[in-house]
Short mmCIF file of C-alpha atoms in Angstrom, two decimals:
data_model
loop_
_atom_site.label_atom_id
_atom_site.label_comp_id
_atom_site.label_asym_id
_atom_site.label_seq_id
_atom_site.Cartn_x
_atom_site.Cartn_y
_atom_site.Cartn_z
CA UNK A 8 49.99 124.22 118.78
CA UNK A 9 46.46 125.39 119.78
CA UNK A 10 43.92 128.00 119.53
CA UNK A 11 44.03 130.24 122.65
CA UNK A 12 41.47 130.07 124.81
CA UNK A 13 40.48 133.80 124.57
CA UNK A 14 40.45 133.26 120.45
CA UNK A 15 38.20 130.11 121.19
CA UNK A 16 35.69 132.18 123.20
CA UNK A 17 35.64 135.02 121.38
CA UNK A 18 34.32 133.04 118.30
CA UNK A 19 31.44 131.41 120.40
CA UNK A 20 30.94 134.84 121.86
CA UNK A 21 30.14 136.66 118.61
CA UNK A 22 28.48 132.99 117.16
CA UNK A 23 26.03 133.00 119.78
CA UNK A 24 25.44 136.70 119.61
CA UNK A 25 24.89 136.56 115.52
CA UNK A 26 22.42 133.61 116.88
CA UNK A 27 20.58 135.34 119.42
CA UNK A 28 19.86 138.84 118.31
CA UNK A 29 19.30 141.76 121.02
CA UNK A 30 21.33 142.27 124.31
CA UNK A 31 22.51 139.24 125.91
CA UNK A 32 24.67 138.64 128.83
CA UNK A 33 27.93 136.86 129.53
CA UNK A 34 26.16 134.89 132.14
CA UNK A 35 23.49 133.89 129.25
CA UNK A 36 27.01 132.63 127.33
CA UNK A 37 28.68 131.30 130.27
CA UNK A 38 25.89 129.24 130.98
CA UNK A 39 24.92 128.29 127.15
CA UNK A 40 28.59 126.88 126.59
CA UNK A 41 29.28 125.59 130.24
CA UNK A 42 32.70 127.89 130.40
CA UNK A 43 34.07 130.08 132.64
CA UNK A 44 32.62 134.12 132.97
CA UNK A 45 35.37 135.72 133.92
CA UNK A 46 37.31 134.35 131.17
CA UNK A 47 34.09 135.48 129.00
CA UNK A 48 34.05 139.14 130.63
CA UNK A 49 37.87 139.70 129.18
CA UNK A 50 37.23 138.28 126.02
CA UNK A 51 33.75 140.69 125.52
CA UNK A 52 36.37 143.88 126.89
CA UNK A 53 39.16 143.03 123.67
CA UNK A 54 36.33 142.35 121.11
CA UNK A 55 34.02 145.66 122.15
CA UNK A 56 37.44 147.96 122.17
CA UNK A 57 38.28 146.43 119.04
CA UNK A 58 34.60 147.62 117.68
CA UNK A 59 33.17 143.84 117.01
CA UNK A 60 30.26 144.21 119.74
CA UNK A 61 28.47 146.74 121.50
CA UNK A 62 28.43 146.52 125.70
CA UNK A 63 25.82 148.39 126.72
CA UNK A 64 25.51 148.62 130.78
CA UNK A 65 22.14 148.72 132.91
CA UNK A 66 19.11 147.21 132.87
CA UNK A 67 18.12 145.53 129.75
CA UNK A 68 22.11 146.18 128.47
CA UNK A 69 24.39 143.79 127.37
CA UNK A 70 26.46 142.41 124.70
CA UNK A 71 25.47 142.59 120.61
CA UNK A 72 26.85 142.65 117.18
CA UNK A 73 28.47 146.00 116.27
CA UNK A 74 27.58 145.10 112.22
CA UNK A 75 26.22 142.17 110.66
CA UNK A 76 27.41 138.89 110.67
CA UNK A 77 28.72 138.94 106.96
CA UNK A 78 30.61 142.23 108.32
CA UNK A 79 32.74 140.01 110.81
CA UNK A 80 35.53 138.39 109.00
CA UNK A 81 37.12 134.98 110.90
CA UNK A 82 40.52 135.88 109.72
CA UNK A 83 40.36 139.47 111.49
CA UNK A 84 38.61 138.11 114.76
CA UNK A 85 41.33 135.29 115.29
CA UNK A 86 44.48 137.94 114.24
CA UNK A 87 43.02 140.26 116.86
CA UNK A 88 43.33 137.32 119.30
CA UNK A 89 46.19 135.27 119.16
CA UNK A 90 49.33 136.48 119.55
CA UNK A 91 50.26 135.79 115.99
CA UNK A 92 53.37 137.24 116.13
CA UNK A 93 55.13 135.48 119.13
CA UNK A 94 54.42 131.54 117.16
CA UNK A 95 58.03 130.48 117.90
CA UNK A 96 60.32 131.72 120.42
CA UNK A 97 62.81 133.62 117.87
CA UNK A 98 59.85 135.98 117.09
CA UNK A 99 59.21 136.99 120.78
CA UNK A 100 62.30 139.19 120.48
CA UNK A 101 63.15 137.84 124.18
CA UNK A 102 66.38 138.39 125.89
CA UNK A 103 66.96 134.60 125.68
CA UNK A 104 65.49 133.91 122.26
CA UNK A 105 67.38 131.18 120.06
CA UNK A 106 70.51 131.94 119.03
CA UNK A 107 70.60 130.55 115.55
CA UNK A 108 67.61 133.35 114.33
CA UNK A 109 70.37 135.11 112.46
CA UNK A 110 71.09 132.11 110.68
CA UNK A 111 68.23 130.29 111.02
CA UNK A 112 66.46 129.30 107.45
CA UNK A 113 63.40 128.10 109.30
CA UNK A 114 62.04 131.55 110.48
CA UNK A 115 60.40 132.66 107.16
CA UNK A 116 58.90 129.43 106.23
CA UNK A 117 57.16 129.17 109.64
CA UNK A 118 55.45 132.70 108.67
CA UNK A 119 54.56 131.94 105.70
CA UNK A 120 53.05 128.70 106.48
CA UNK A 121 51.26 130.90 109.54
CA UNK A 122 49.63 133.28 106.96
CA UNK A 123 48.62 130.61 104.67
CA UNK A 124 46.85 129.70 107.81
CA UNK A 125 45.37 133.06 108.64
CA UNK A 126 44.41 133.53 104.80
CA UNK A 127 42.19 131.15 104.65
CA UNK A 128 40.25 132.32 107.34
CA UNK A 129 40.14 135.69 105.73
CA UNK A 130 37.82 133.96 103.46
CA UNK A 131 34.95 133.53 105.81
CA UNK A 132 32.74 135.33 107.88
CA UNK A 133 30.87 135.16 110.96
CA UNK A 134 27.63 134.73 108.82
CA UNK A 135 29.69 131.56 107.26
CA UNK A 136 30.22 129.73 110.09
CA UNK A 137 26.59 129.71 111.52
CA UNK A 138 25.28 128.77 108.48
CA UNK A 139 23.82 125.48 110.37
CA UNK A 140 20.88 128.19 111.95
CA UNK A 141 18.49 125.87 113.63
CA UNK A 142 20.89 123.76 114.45
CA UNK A 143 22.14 126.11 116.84
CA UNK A 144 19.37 127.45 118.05
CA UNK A 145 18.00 124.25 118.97
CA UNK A 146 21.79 123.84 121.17
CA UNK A 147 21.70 127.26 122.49
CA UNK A 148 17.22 125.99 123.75
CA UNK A 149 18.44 123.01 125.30
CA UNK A 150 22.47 125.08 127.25
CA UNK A 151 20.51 128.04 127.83
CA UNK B 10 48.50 129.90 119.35
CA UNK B 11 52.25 128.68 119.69
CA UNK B 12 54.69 125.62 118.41
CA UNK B 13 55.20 123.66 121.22
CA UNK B 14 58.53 123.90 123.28
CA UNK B 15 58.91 119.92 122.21
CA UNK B 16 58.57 120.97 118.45
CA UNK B 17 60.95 123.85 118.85
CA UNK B 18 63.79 121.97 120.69
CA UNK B 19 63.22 119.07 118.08
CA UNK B 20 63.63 121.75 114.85
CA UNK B 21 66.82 122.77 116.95
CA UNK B 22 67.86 119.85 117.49
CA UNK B 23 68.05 118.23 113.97
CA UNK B 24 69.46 121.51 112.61
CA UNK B 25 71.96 121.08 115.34
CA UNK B 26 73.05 117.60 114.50
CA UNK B 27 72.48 118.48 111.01
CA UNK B 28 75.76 120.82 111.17
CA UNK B 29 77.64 118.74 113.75
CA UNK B 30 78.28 115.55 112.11
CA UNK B 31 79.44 112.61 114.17
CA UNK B 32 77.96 111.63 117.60
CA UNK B 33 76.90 114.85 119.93
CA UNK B 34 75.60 114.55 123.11
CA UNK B 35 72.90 116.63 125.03
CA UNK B 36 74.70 118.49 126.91
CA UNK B 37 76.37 119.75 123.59
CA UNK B 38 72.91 120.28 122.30
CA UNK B 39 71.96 122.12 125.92
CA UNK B 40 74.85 124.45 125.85
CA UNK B 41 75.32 125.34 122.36
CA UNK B 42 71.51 126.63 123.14
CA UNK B 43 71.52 127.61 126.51
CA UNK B 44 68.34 125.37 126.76
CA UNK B 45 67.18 122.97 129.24
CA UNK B 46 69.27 119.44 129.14
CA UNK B 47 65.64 117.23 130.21
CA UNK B 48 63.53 118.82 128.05
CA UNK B 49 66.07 117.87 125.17
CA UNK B 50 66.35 114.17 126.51
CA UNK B 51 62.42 113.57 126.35
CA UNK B 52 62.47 115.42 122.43
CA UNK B 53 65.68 113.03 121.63
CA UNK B 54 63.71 110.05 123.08
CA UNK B 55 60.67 110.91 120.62
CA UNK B 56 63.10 111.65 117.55
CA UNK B 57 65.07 108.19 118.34
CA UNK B 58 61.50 106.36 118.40
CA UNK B 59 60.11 108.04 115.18
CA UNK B 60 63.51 107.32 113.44
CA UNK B 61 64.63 110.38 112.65
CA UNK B 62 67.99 110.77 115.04
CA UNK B 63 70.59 107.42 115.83
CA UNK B 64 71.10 107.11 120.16
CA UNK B 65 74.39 105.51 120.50
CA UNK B 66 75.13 104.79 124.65
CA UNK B 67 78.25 104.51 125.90
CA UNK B 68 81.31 105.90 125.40
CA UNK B 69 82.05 107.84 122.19
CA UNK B 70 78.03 106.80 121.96
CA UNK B 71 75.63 110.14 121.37
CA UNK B 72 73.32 111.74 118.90
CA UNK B 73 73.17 112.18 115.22
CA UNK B 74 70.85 111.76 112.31
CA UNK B 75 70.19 108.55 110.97
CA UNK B 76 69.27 109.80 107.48
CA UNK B 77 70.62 112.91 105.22
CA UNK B 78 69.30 116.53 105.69
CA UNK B 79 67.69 116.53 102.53
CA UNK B 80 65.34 113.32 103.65
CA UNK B 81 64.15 114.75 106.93
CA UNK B 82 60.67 116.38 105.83
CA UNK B 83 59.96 119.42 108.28
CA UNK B 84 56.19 119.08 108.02
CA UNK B 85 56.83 115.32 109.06
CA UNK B 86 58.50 116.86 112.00
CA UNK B 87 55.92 119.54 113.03
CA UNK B 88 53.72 116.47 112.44
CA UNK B 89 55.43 114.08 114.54
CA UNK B 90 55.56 116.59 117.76
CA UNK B 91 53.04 118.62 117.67
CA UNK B 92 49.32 117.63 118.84
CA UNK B 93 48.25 118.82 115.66
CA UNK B 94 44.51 116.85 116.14
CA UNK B 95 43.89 118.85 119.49
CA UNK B 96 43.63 122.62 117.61
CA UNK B 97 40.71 123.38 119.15
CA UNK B 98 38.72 122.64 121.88
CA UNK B 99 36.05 120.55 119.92
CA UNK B 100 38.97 118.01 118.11
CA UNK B 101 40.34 116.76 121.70
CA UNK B 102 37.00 114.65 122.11
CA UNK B 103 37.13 115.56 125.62
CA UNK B 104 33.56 115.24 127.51
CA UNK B 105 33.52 118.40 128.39
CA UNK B 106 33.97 119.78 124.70
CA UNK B 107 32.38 122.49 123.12
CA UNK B 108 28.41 121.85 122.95
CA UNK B 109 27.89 123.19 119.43
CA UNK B 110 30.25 121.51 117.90
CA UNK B 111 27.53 119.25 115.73
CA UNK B 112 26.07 122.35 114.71
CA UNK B 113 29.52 124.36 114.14
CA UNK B 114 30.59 125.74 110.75
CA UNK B 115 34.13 126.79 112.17
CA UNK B 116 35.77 122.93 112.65
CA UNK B 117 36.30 121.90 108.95
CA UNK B 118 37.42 125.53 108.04
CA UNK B 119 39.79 125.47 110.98
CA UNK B 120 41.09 122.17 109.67
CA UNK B 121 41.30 123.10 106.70
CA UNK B 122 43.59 126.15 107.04
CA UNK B 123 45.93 124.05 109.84
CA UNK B 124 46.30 121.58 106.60
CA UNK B 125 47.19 124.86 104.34
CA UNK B 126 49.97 125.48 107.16
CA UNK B 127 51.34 121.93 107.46
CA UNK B 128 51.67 121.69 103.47
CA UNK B 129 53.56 124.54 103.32
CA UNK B 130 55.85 122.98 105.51
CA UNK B 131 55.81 119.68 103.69
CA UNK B 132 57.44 121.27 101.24
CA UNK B 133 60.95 121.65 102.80
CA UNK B 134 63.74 119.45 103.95
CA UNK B 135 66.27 119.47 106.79
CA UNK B 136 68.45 120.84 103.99
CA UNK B 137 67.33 123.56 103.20
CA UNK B 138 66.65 125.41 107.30
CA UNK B 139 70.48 124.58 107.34
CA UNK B 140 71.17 126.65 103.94
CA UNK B 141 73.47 129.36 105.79
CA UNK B 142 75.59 126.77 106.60
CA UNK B 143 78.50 128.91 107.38
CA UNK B 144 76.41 131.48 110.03
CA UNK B 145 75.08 128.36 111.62
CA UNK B 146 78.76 127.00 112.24
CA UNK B 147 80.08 130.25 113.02
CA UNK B 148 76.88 131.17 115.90
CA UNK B 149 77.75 127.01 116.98
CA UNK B 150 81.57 127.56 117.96
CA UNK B 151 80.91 130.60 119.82
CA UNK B 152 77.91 129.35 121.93
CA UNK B 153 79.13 125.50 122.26
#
């Protein structure tokens, strides 16, 4: 049980951009965390069609905030990522799944233990979790 | 963001033996499934070492719980098998790990709502996943 990877990077994505204000590029993030681009380049694709940044392209483009960072709930950004709805295999509606889901009394305590989860999340945003400022912007001098 | 295959197979597992009373073997457990007979043994292994499931080897030897339903704690279980420290990146301690994690307002809240999902869970028993008693039997002799 783990964040994805593409939930994990989208946070840092949008914390460094609510960080470092104007257009910045995913090689400026790839290089400020150390992690892969490519990986970055999908994860700035779901968050701009989902209306969380703004790509621009060309010179001087890049990545920003869409709204401010109190705007950008935690909750939302890690529902839009993970693939909350596939959390055990009786929920994937696979071929294969278990066969006990019909009788299974464990399915509805998972989910509600999962949105307990994802509710408190929903109590935060973006602006809460970079509260630290110069903290890291004194990180993102030194990665950068 | 996904139980692990371990933590599943252990859930099914318990519930399994949990209906089946007496000694069952894996290869009971694999069929009535249709799920792979090694990943089982390594889950059974764990189970047997936490003390949560009796190994009896030999013959008429096999599987079964070594306390009631209603004593088996499914947050202990979720506990037991899943990496539950490792949620993110930044937990594992790896040397590679996220580089603004001293600065990062996003680890306690993270931790925080993963402890909101494992209470939840605390709260039932073996007992009470295995309610439908009847549906469970009935979905067991057709698939065993």
């Amino acid at each position: 049980m783990r964040l994805t990877t593409q939930t994990d990077y989208a946070l840092r994505m949008l914390m460094f951009l609510a960080i470092n204000e104007g257009n910045q590029t995913i090689d400026d993030i790839a290089t400020a965390y150390g992690i892969s681009k490519n990986h970055l380049m999908k994860v700035a694709q779901r968050l701009a069609a989902a209306g969380l940044i703004d790509s621009q392209r060309g010179r001087g483009g890049g990545l920003s905030l869409s709204s401010a960072p109190e705007d950008i709930n935690v909750g939302h950004v890690v529902r839009l990522m993970e693939e909350t709805s596939k959390f055990v295999e009786c929920q994937t509606g696979a071929a294969n799944s278990c066969v006990i889901t019909p009788a299974c009394g464990l399915v509805h305590i998972l989910s509600d233990a999962l949105e307990l989860f994802l509710s408190h999340l929903d109590r935060f945003a973006l602006s809460d979790i970079i509260k630290n400022r110069k903290g890291l912007e004194k990180i993102f001098s030194f990665s950068g």
